[in-house]
Amino acid sequence: MPADRNTPSDQENVPLLLQGDRFEDTFRQSSVDYQRRFRAQLRTLPSHLPEPALVTFTSAHDAEIDRLSLELGLQGYPLYRIDADDCADHRLVLDPDAGTMCIDGLLVRPELLWIRHFMPNAIMVNGSAVVSRYIRDQWTAVLEIVREWPTTHINPPASRRASRLAQLRQAAALGIRVPDTVLASSAEEAAAALTCPPTELIAKVAGDHFVQHEPGQVTGVFPRRVPAAASATEPVPLLFQRYVPHDREVRVFNVGDELFAYEVRKSDPRDVWAQPEAVAVTAVDVPDRLAEPVTTLLGCTRYAFSGFDFLITPDGTPVFLECNANGDWTWFERGAGDDRVSRAALHYFTTHPALSPTAVRDFRG
């Protein structure tokens, strides 16, 4: 949660979602990955033989992969991890024809491939502005090649890139209620399009909720109610949604075909970072009226891991907001004091037909 808050002294020309108190944090830039640390002892195959494994492209701060690496490693299931933070310092040979990756001299066959939090702006680069931009741009292109890799992807690459607006349109076409939404460069224009006062709008980014302006340093750009004074033109269009009166929010995770729900109660969208003590998270059974829309959406996305966000109106109607394809769950588990999703994730990988344990040693001590 928040490490610091910063209020800009001059709010003229400051984008709406960067105005007022800001969520600012420093992401960990060095992985605590268990298998990476003990790779020499864990690997039992010669370096020239491809080791069947789960390979993930992510960032050093990925707590979900930290835990999976440890739990899978203890049971002998290999996980190879490429973090954006230090990827420029590692050696890779990608051979899609052979279906293998050579990572720092070790040959791997990605039987499962999971692209998660690999953000090019997290890449540590020592060089000029031109060199830095070159390296980050080219890693973006490399990631697109990885998305096309001929293997089993945890989340299919094509559907993973669906925008929030495309998700909403798809849900509406399936008969699932969604907020009235428009992409616009100002609250006034959005209000005119949605025929409501600007103060009845919620503004949110079309892309990622974090701005990683330099490696390790992030600023949150979270949804917020549009204030009465908001009239400036935004430098990039925002998603504006008509506010939906609701009693609570529900996040539904899927791990394969299993569903897990967490109820979140807060007074304002920004409370998650501005007043975390005022946010209540509770593990609940999947509400009957949510099971069908989530299952319907999963039939379209074919995600193995994801998190679906819904508002629940006073009469119990679910309103779909978005699907998080990464399905980060540790924040919800900490708030609710349970580990249902973590245990399901471990079971998913240890029983997946594409994976089998390769380590023969017991490293549990």
Coordinates of C-alpha atoms in Angstrom, one line a residue:
M1 CA 0.0 0.0 0.0
P2 CA 1.1 3.7 -0.1
A3 CA 4.6 4.5 0.8
D4 CA 4.3 8.2 0.3
R5 CA 1.8 10.9 -0.8
N6 CA 2.7 13.9 -2.9
T7 CA 0.6 17.0 -3.6
P8 CA 1.8 19.0 -6.7
S9 CA 2.3 22.7 -5.9
D10 CA 1.0 23.8 -9.3
Q11 CA -2.1 21.9 -10.6
E12 CA -2.4 24.0 -13.8
N13 CA -2.3 21.6 -16.7
V14 CA -2.0 18.6 -14.4
P15 CA -4.1 15.7 -15.7
L16 CA -7.2 15.0 -13.7
L17 CA -6.1 11.7 -12.2
L18 CA -2.8 13.2 -11.1
Q19 CA -4.4 16.1 -9.2
G20 CA -4.5 16.2 -5.4
D21 CA -2.9 13.7 -3.2
R22 CA -1.0 11.0 -5.1
F23 CA -0.3 7.4 -4.5
E24 CA 3.5 7.0 -4.9
D25 CA 5.5 3.9 -4.2
T26 CA 8.8 2.3 -4.9
F27 CA 8.6 -1.1 -6.4
R28 CA 11.2 -3.7 -5.4
Q29 CA 13.7 -4.1 -8.2
S30 CA 15.5 -7.2 -7.1
S31 CA 13.5 -10.4 -7.2
V32 CA 13.2 -12.7 -4.1
D33 CA 12.4 -15.6 -6.4
Y34 CA 13.3 -18.9 -4.6
Q35 CA 14.1 -20.9 -7.8
R36 CA 16.2 -18.2 -9.3
R37 CA 18.3 -18.0 -6.2
F38 CA 18.8 -21.8 -5.9
R39 CA 18.7 -22.6 -9.7
A40 CA 22.1 -24.4 -9.6
Q41 CA 20.9 -26.8 -6.9
L42 CA 17.4 -27.3 -8.2
R43 CA 18.1 -28.1 -11.8
T44 CA 18.9 -31.8 -12.3
L45 CA 19.2 -31.8 -16.1
P46 CA 22.4 -31.0 -18.0
S47 CA 22.4 -27.4 -19.4
H48 CA 22.1 -28.6 -23.0
L49 CA 18.9 -30.6 -22.4
P50 CA 15.7 -28.5 -22.4
E51 CA 13.9 -28.6 -19.0
P52 CA 10.1 -28.6 -19.3
A53 CA 9.0 -25.6 -17.1
L54 CA 6.6 -22.8 -16.4
V55 CA 8.2 -19.6 -17.8
T56 CA 6.9 -16.2 -16.8
F57 CA 7.7 -12.7 -18.0
T58 CA 6.9 -10.3 -15.2
S59 CA 8.5 -7.8 -12.8
A60 CA 10.6 -8.2 -9.6
H61 CA 7.7 -7.0 -7.4
D62 CA 5.3 -9.8 -8.5
A63 CA 4.3 -11.3 -5.1
E64 CA 2.2 -14.0 -6.7
I65 CA 5.1 -15.4 -8.6
D66 CA 7.3 -15.1 -5.6
R67 CA 5.0 -17.5 -3.7
L68 CA 4.4 -19.8 -6.6
S69 CA 8.2 -20.1 -7.2
L70 CA 8.7 -21.3 -3.6
E71 CA 5.8 -23.7 -3.4
L72 CA 6.4 -25.2 -6.9
G73 CA 10.2 -25.4 -6.2
L74 CA 9.6 -27.4 -3.0
Q75 CA 7.7 -29.9 -5.0
G76 CA 10.1 -30.1 -7.9
Y77 CA 8.3 -28.1 -10.5
P78 CA 10.6 -25.7 -12.4
L79 CA 9.7 -22.1 -12.8
Y80 CA 11.9 -19.8 -14.9
R81 CA 11.3 -16.1 -14.5
I82 CA 12.3 -13.1 -16.6
D83 CA 11.8 -9.8 -14.8
A84 CA 11.6 -6.6 -16.8
D85 CA 13.7 -4.9 -14.0
D86 CA 16.9 -6.7 -14.9
C87 CA 16.2 -8.4 -18.2
A88 CA 18.9 -6.3 -20.0
D89 CA 21.5 -8.1 -17.8
H90 CA 20.4 -11.6 -18.7
R91 CA 21.2 -13.7 -21.8
L92 CA 18.4 -15.1 -23.9
V93 CA 18.2 -17.3 -27.0
L94 CA 14.7 -17.7 -28.2
D95 CA 14.1 -20.5 -30.8
P96 CA 10.4 -20.8 -31.7
D97 CA 11.1 -23.5 -34.3
A98 CA 12.6 -25.7 -31.6
G99 CA 10.2 -24.4 -29.0
T100 CA 13.0 -23.7 -26.6
M101 CA 14.4 -20.7 -24.7
C102 CA 18.0 -20.6 -23.4
I103 CA 18.0 -18.5 -20.3
D104 CA 21.5 -17.6 -19.0
G105 CA 22.9 -20.7 -20.6
L106 CA 20.2 -23.1 -19.4
L107 CA 17.9 -24.7 -22.0
V108 CA 14.2 -24.5 -21.2
R109 CA 11.1 -25.8 -22.9
P110 CA 8.2 -23.4 -21.9
E111 CA 5.4 -26.0 -21.6
L112 CA 3.4 -23.2 -20.0
L113 CA 4.0 -19.5 -20.7
W114 CA 2.6 -16.7 -18.5
I115 CA 3.1 -13.0 -19.5
R116 CA 2.2 -10.9 -16.4
H117 CA 3.8 -7.6 -15.2
F118 CA 6.5 -7.2 -17.8
M119 CA 6.6 -3.4 -18.2
P120 CA 9.4 -1.9 -20.4
N121 CA 9.6 1.2 -18.3
A122 CA 10.9 -1.0 -15.5
I123 CA 14.0 -1.9 -17.4
M124 CA 17.2 -0.6 -15.7
V125 CA 19.3 1.0 -18.4
N126 CA 22.7 2.7 -18.0
G127 CA 23.1 5.0 -21.0
S128 CA 21.9 8.0 -22.9
A129 CA 18.2 8.8 -23.5
V130 CA 18.5 7.4 -27.0
V131 CA 20.0 4.1 -25.7
S132 CA 17.4 3.8 -23.0
R133 CA 14.5 4.4 -25.4
Y134 CA 16.0 2.0 -27.9
I135 CA 16.4 -0.8 -25.3
R136 CA 12.9 -0.4 -23.9
D137 CA 11.2 -0.1 -27.4
Q138 CA 13.0 -3.2 -28.6
W139 CA 12.0 -5.2 -25.5
T140 CA 8.4 -4.2 -26.2
A141 CA 8.9 -5.8 -29.6
V142 CA 10.5 -8.9 -28.1
L143 CA 7.5 -9.3 -25.8
E144 CA 5.2 -9.3 -28.8
I145 CA 7.3 -12.2 -30.2
V146 CA 6.9 -14.1 -26.9
R147 CA 3.1 -13.6 -27.1
E148 CA 3.2 -15.5 -30.3
W149 CA 5.2 -18.4 -28.8
P150 CA 4.0 -21.9 -30.0
T151 CA 3.1 -23.3 -26.6
T152 CA 0.3 -23.3 -24.0
H153 CA -0.3 -19.8 -22.7
I154 CA -1.8 -19.3 -19.3
N155 CA -4.0 -16.5 -20.8
P156 CA -4.4 -16.5 -24.6
P157 CA -2.3 -13.6 -26.0
A158 CA -5.1 -12.2 -28.3
S159 CA -7.7 -11.9 -25.6
R160 CA -5.2 -10.7 -23.0
R161 CA -4.8 -7.4 -24.8
A162 CA -8.5 -6.6 -24.9
S163 CA -9.0 -3.0 -23.8
R164 CA -11.3 -2.0 -21.0
L165 CA -13.7 -0.5 -23.6
A166 CA -13.6 -3.7 -25.6
Q167 CA -14.3 -5.7 -22.5
L168 CA -17.4 -3.6 -21.7
R169 CA -18.7 -3.8 -25.2
Q170 CA -18.3 -7.6 -25.1
A171 CA -20.0 -7.9 -21.8
A172 CA -22.9 -5.7 -22.9
A173 CA -23.3 -7.8 -26.1
L174 CA -23.7 -10.8 -23.8
G175 CA -26.5 -9.2 -21.8
I176 CA -24.4 -8.3 -18.8
R177 CA -25.0 -4.8 -17.4
V178 CA -22.2 -2.3 -17.7
P179 CA -21.8 1.4 -16.8
D180 CA -22.6 3.9 -19.5
T181 CA -19.1 4.7 -20.8
V182 CA -17.4 7.0 -23.3
L183 CA -13.7 7.7 -24.1
A184 CA -13.3 11.5 -24.1
S185 CA -10.7 14.3 -23.7
S186 CA -12.7 16.2 -21.2
A187 CA -15.3 15.7 -18.5
E188 CA -17.6 18.3 -20.1
E189 CA -17.6 16.4 -23.5
A190 CA -18.1 13.1 -21.7
A191 CA -21.0 14.5 -19.7
A192 CA -22.6 15.8 -22.9
A193 CA -22.2 12.5 -24.6
L194 CA -23.7 10.6 -21.6
T195 CA -26.3 13.3 -20.9
C196 CA -25.5 13.8 -17.2
P197 CA -23.7 16.4 -15.1
P198 CA -19.9 16.0 -15.0
T199 CA -20.1 15.4 -11.2
E200 CA -22.0 12.2 -11.9
L201 CA -19.0 10.8 -13.7
I202 CA -16.2 8.4 -12.7
A203 CA -12.9 9.0 -14.6
K204 CA -10.4 6.2 -15.2
V205 CA -7.4 5.6 -17.4
A206 CA -7.8 3.4 -20.5
G207 CA -4.5 1.7 -19.8
D208 CA -2.4 0.7 -16.7
H209 CA -3.3 2.0 -13.3
F210 CA 0.4 2.7 -12.5
V211 CA 2.7 5.2 -14.2
Q212 CA 6.3 3.9 -14.0
H213 CA 8.0 7.1 -14.8
E214 CA 11.5 5.6 -14.0
P215 CA 12.6 2.1 -13.0
G216 CA 11.2 1.2 -9.6
Q217 CA 9.2 4.5 -9.1
V218 CA 5.5 4.4 -9.6
T219 CA 2.6 6.8 -9.3
G220 CA -1.0 5.4 -9.1
V221 CA -3.6 6.8 -11.5
F222 CA -6.7 5.3 -9.9
P223 CA -10.4 6.0 -10.7
R224 CA -12.0 9.0 -9.1
R225 CA -15.2 11.0 -9.1
V226 CA -15.1 14.0 -11.3
P227 CA -14.9 17.2 -9.2
A228 CA -17.1 20.2 -10.0
A229 CA -14.1 22.2 -11.1
A230 CA -12.9 19.7 -13.7
S231 CA -13.1 21.4 -17.1
A232 CA -9.7 21.3 -18.7
T233 CA -8.9 19.2 -21.7
E234 CA -6.9 16.1 -20.8
P235 CA -3.7 15.4 -22.6
V236 CA -4.9 11.8 -23.3
P237 CA -8.5 10.7 -23.5
L238 CA -9.9 9.0 -20.4
L239 CA -12.7 6.5 -19.9
F240 CA -15.6 8.4 -18.3
Q241 CA -18.5 6.3 -16.8
R242 CA -21.8 7.4 -15.3
Y243 CA -21.7 6.7 -11.6
V244 CA -23.6 3.5 -10.6
P245 CA -25.1 3.6 -7.1
H246 CA -24.0 0.5 -5.3
D247 CA -23.7 -1.2 -1.9
R248 CA -20.4 -2.9 -2.4
E249 CA -17.8 -4.2 -5.0
V250 CA -17.0 -7.8 -5.6
R251 CA -13.8 -9.2 -7.1
V252 CA -14.2 -12.7 -8.5
F253 CA -11.0 -14.6 -9.3
N254 CA -10.9 -17.7 -11.5
V255 CA -8.2 -20.3 -11.2
G256 CA -9.0 -22.6 -14.1
D257 CA -12.7 -23.4 -13.6
E258 CA -12.7 -22.5 -9.9
L259 CA -14.2 -19.2 -8.7
F260 CA -13.3 -17.3 -5.6
A261 CA -15.0 -14.0 -4.5
Y262 CA -14.0 -11.1 -2.2
E263 CA -16.3 -8.4 -1.2
V264 CA -14.8 -4.9 -0.9
R265 CA -16.5 -2.0 0.8
K266 CA -15.2 1.6 0.6
S267 CA -16.6 5.0 0.5
D268 CA -14.5 6.4 -2.4
P269 CA -12.5 4.7 -5.3
R270 CA -9.4 6.4 -3.9
D271 CA -9.7 4.9 -0.4
V272 CA -7.7 1.9 -1.4
W273 CA -4.6 4.1 -1.2
A274 CA -5.7 7.3 0.5
Q275 CA -7.5 5.6 3.5
P276 CA -6.6 1.9 3.4
E277 CA -7.8 1.5 7.0
A278 CA -11.3 2.4 5.8
V279 CA -11.4 -0.4 3.2
A280 CA -12.9 -3.7 4.3
V281 CA -12.2 -6.9 2.4
T282 CA -14.1 -10.1 3.1
A283 CA -13.9 -13.6 1.6
V284 CA -17.3 -14.6 0.4
D285 CA -19.0 -17.3 -1.6
V286 CA -19.6 -16.3 -5.2
P287 CA -23.0 -14.6 -5.3
D288 CA -25.6 -16.6 -7.3
R289 CA -26.2 -13.6 -9.6
L290 CA -22.4 -13.3 -10.4
A291 CA -21.6 -16.9 -11.2
E292 CA -23.4 -16.9 -14.6
P293 CA -21.9 -13.6 -16.0
V294 CA -18.4 -14.6 -14.9
T295 CA -18.7 -18.0 -16.5
T296 CA -20.1 -16.4 -19.6
L297 CA -17.2 -14.0 -19.8
L298 CA -14.6 -16.8 -19.2
G299 CA -16.1 -18.6 -22.1
C300 CA -15.0 -15.7 -24.3
T301 CA -11.6 -14.9 -22.7
R302 CA -10.4 -18.5 -22.0
Y303 CA -8.3 -17.0 -19.2
A304 CA -6.8 -19.5 -16.8
F305 CA -6.1 -16.8 -14.2
S306 CA -8.0 -13.5 -13.9
G307 CA -10.0 -11.2 -11.7
F308 CA -13.4 -9.8 -12.6
D309 CA -14.6 -6.6 -10.9
F310 CA -18.3 -5.9 -10.3
L311 CA -20.4 -3.3 -8.6
I312 CA -23.5 -4.7 -6.8
T313 CA -26.5 -2.3 -6.9
P314 CA -28.9 -2.0 -3.9
D315 CA -31.3 -4.5 -5.6
G316 CA -28.5 -7.0 -6.1
T317 CA -27.8 -6.5 -9.8
P318 CA -24.2 -7.0 -10.8
V319 CA -22.6 -4.3 -13.0
F320 CA -19.4 -5.4 -14.8
L321 CA -16.4 -3.0 -14.6
E322 CA -13.4 -4.8 -16.0
C323 CA -11.3 -8.0 -16.1
N324 CA -7.8 -8.0 -14.8
A325 CA -6.0 -10.6 -16.9
N326 CA -3.1 -10.9 -14.4
G327 CA -5.5 -11.8 -11.6
D328 CA -3.3 -10.5 -8.8
W329 CA -4.8 -11.9 -5.6
T330 CA -2.3 -11.4 -2.6
W331 CA -3.8 -8.0 -1.7
F332 CA -7.3 -9.5 -1.4
E333 CA -6.0 -12.5 0.6
R334 CA -4.1 -10.3 3.1
G335 CA -7.2 -8.1 3.6
A336 CA -9.5 -11.1 4.1
G337 CA -7.0 -13.2 6.0
D338 CA -7.2 -16.3 3.8
D339 CA -5.2 -18.1 1.1
R340 CA -7.8 -19.8 -1.0
V341 CA -6.6 -18.5 -4.4
S342 CA -2.9 -19.2 -3.6
R343 CA -3.7 -22.8 -2.7
A344 CA -5.8 -23.2 -5.9
A345 CA -3.0 -21.7 -8.0
L346 CA -0.5 -24.2 -6.6
H347 CA -2.9 -27.1 -7.2
Y348 CA -3.5 -25.8 -10.8
F349 CA 0.1 -26.0 -11.7
T350 CA 1.0 -29.2 -9.9
T351 CA -1.8 -31.0 -11.6
H352 CA -1.5 -29.4 -15.1
P353 CA -0.9 -32.0 -17.8
A354 CA 1.8 -29.9 -19.4
L355 CA 4.0 -29.9 -16.3
S356 CA 5.6 -32.6 -14.2
P357 CA 8.2 -32.3 -11.4
T358 CA 11.8 -32.7 -12.7
A359 CA 13.8 -32.1 -9.5
V360 CA 14.6 -35.3 -7.6
R361 CA 16.0 -33.7 -4.4
D362 CA 14.1 -32.5 -1.4
F363 CA 15.0 -28.9 -0.6
R364 CA 12.6 -28.4 2.3
G365 CA 15.4 -28.9 4.9

